[in-house]
PDB file of C-alpha atoms in Angstrom:
ATOM      1  CA  UNK A 747     158.941-113.777-143.009  1.00  0.00           C
ATOM      2  CA  UNK A 748     158.572-112.517-146.570  1.00  0.00           C
ATOM      3  CA  UNK A 749     161.973-113.964-147.458  1.00  0.00           C
ATOM      4  CA  UNK A 750     160.957-117.381-146.118  1.00  0.00           C
ATOM      5  CA  UNK A 751     157.730-117.343-148.130  1.00  0.00           C
ATOM      6  CA  UNK A 752     159.604-116.244-151.236  1.00  0.00           C
ATOM      7  CA  UNK A 753     162.160-119.053-150.842  1.00  0.00           C
ATOM      8  CA  UNK A 754     159.450-121.670-150.248  1.00  0.00           C
ATOM      9  CA  UNK A 755     157.562-120.613-153.370  1.00  0.00           C
ATOM     10  CA  UNK A 756     160.762-120.538-155.409  1.00  0.00           C
ATOM     11  CA  UNK A 757     161.731-124.015-154.210  1.00  0.00           C
ATOM     12  CA  UNK A 758     158.311-125.530-154.923  1.00  0.00           C
ATOM     13  CA  UNK A 759     158.061-123.907-158.369  1.00  0.00           C
ATOM     14  CA  UNK A 760     161.467-125.374-159.229  1.00  0.00           C
ATOM     15  CA  UNK A 761     160.203-128.868-158.401  1.00  0.00           C
ATOM     16  CA  UNK A 762     156.999-128.450-160.429  1.00  0.00           C
ATOM     17  CA  UNK A 763     158.940-128.883-163.672  1.00  0.00           C
ATOM     18  CA  UNK A 764     158.651-132.512-164.708  1.00  0.00           C
ATOM     19  CA  UNK A 765     158.013-134.759-167.684  1.00  0.00           C
ATOM     20  CA  UNK A 766     155.803-136.930-165.475  1.00  0.00           C
ATOM     21  CA  UNK A 767     152.865-136.021-163.255  1.00  0.00           C
ATOM     22  CA  UNK A 768     153.904-134.659-159.875  1.00  0.00           C
ATOM     23  CA  UNK A 769     152.153-135.515-156.634  1.00  0.00           C
ATOM     24  CA  UNK A 770     152.520-134.797-152.950  1.00  0.00           C
ATOM     25  CA  UNK A 771     152.250-137.220-150.074  1.00  0.00           C
ATOM     26  CA  UNK A 772     149.787-135.304-147.911  1.00  0.00           C
ATOM     27  CA  UNK A 773     149.881-136.492-144.321  1.00  0.00           C
ATOM     28  CA  UNK A 774     147.730-133.692-142.977  1.00  0.00           C
ATOM     29  CA  UNK A 775     150.643-132.279-141.001  1.00  0.00           C
ATOM     30  CA  UNK A 776     152.012-128.768-141.279  1.00  0.00           C
ATOM     31  CA  UNK A 777     154.884-129.488-143.703  1.00  0.00           C
ATOM     32  CA  UNK A 778     153.012-131.442-146.363  1.00  0.00           C
ATOM     33  CA  UNK A 779     149.955-129.189-146.046  1.00  0.00           C
ATOM     34  CA  UNK A 780     152.057-126.078-146.631  1.00  0.00           C
ATOM     35  CA  UNK A 781     153.876-127.567-149.631  1.00  0.00           C
ATOM     36  CA  UNK A 782     150.588-128.786-151.125  1.00  0.00           C
ATOM     37  CA  UNK A 783     148.860-125.437-150.608  1.00  0.00           C
ATOM     38  CA  UNK A 784     151.673-123.486-152.257  1.00  0.00           C
ATOM     39  CA  UNK A 785     151.857-125.926-155.163  1.00  0.00           C
ATOM     40  CA  UNK A 786     148.076-125.731-155.663  1.00  0.00           C
ATOM     41  CA  UNK A 787     148.296-121.961-156.154  1.00  0.00           C
ATOM     42  CA  UNK A 788     150.079-122.561-159.449  1.00  0.00           C
ATOM     43  CA  UNK A 789     148.849-125.890-160.756  1.00  0.00           C
ATOM     44  CA  UNK A 790     146.208-128.549-160.058  1.00  0.00           C
ATOM     45  CA  UNK A 791     147.853-131.017-157.712  1.00  0.00           C
ATOM     46  CA  UNK A 792     147.506-134.723-156.997  1.00  0.00           C
ATOM     47  CA  UNK A 793     147.706-135.532-153.302  1.00  0.00           C
ATOM     48  CA  UNK A 794     148.059-138.952-151.703  1.00  0.00           C
ATOM     49  CA  UNK A 795     147.446-140.204-148.156  1.00  0.00           C
ATOM     50  CA  UNK A 796     147.727-143.582-146.465  1.00  0.00           C
ATOM     51  CA  UNK A 797     145.885-144.697-143.350  1.00  0.00           C
ATOM     52  CA  UNK A 798     145.895-147.921-141.394  1.00  0.00           C
ATOM     53  CA  UNK A 799     142.567-149.569-140.639  1.00  0.00           C
ATOM     54  CA  UNK A 800     143.609-150.933-137.235  1.00  0.00           C
ATOM     55  CA  UNK A 801     145.029-147.575-136.123  1.00  0.00           C
ATOM     56  CA  UNK A 802     142.593-145.044-137.572  1.00  0.00           C
ATOM     57  CA  UNK A 803     142.531-143.183-134.250  1.00  0.00           C
ATOM     58  CA  UNK A 804     146.201-142.297-134.933  1.00  0.00           C
ATOM     59  CA  UNK A 805     145.585-141.486-138.577  1.00  0.00           C
ATOM     60  CA  UNK A 806     145.946-138.015-140.054  1.00  0.00           C
ATOM     61  CA  UNK A 807     143.808-138.900-143.078  1.00  0.00           C
ATOM     62  CA  UNK A 808     140.917-136.732-141.874  1.00  0.00           C
ATOM     63  CA  UNK A 809     143.250-133.717-141.742  1.00  0.00           C
ATOM     64  CA  UNK A 810     144.647-134.589-145.160  1.00  0.00           C
ATOM     65  CA  UNK A 811     141.127-134.748-146.616  1.00  0.00           C
ATOM     66  CA  UNK A 812     140.331-131.312-145.190  1.00  0.00           C
ATOM     67  CA  UNK A 813     143.482-129.805-146.671  1.00  0.00           C
ATOM     68  CA  UNK A 814     142.860-131.534-150.009  1.00  0.00           C
ATOM     69  CA  UNK A 815     139.336-130.151-150.137  1.00  0.00           C
ATOM     70  CA  UNK A 816     140.516-126.658-149.190  1.00  0.00           C
ATOM     71  CA  UNK A 817     143.176-126.576-151.933  1.00  0.00           C
ATOM     72  CA  UNK A 818     140.943-128.446-154.422  1.00  0.00           C
ATOM     73  CA  UNK A 819     143.458-131.200-155.139  1.00  0.00           C
ATOM     74  CA  UNK A 820     142.859-134.534-156.841  1.00  0.00           C
ATOM     75  CA  UNK A 821     143.081-136.474-153.600  1.00  0.00           C
ATOM     76  CA  UNK A 822     143.752-140.203-153.380  1.00  0.00           C
ATOM     77  CA  UNK A 823     143.494-142.102-150.123  1.00  0.00           C
ATOM     78  CA  UNK A 824     144.454-145.667-149.337  1.00  0.00           C
ATOM     79  CA  UNK A 825     143.537-147.474-146.130  1.00  0.00           C
ATOM     80  CA  UNK A 826     145.548-150.638-145.584  1.00  0.00           C
ATOM     81  CA  UNK A 827     145.546-153.402-143.007  1.00  0.00           C
ATOM     82  CA  UNK A 828     148.421-154.417-140.757  1.00  0.00           C
ATOM     83  CA  UNK A 829     148.793-157.569-142.852  1.00  0.00           C
ATOM     84  CA  UNK A 830     149.037-155.579-146.106  1.00  0.00           C
ATOM     85  CA  UNK A 831     151.620-153.328-144.498  1.00  0.00           C
ATOM     86  CA  UNK A 832     153.762-156.251-143.362  1.00  0.00           C
ATOM     87  CA  UNK A 833     153.463-158.009-146.719  1.00  0.00           C
ATOM     88  CA  UNK A 834     154.723-154.902-148.532  1.00  0.00           C
ATOM     89  CA  UNK A 835     157.284-153.637-146.025  1.00  0.00           C
ATOM     90  CA  UNK A 836     160.314-154.763-148.056  1.00  0.00           C
ATOM     91  CA  UNK A 837     158.967-152.968-151.156  1.00  0.00           C
ATOM     92  CA  UNK A 838     158.299-149.807-149.171  1.00  0.00           C
ATOM     93  CA  UNK A 839     161.752-149.759-147.589  1.00  0.00           C
ATOM     94  CA  UNK A 840     163.474-150.274-150.926  1.00  0.00           C
ATOM     95  CA  UNK A 841     161.493-147.396-152.488  1.00  0.00           C
ATOM     96  CA  UNK A 842     162.183-144.809-149.758  1.00  0.00           C
ATOM     97  CA  UNK A 843     165.011-142.504-150.765  1.00  0.00           C
ATOM     98  CA  UNK A 844     165.956-141.326-147.292  1.00  0.00           C
ATOM     99  CA  UNK A 845     166.772-142.887-143.908  1.00  0.00           C
ATOM    100  CA  UNK A 846     163.672-144.573-142.541  1.00  0.00           C
TER     101      UNK A 846
END
């Protein structure tokens, strides 16, 4: 377990080096919460979450806010409508750098 923690910290520290501000998309799930918490140990972090007004009962934004508060990040949250989502879907898909 110590090796895993060491490798996670090493990997996150490597990605902290940037000429531009670095942020984390914080969903409130385990993965993004862990990355954000480790990052926040070394540097003030900007976290970002998106929720959907028509589906707030499925949203993880409450969890993200709790994590953000716990790690003292500069948290930014955006709640969008279904219409806003559909209007911007092409832009979102073109900006994602992995299969979606």
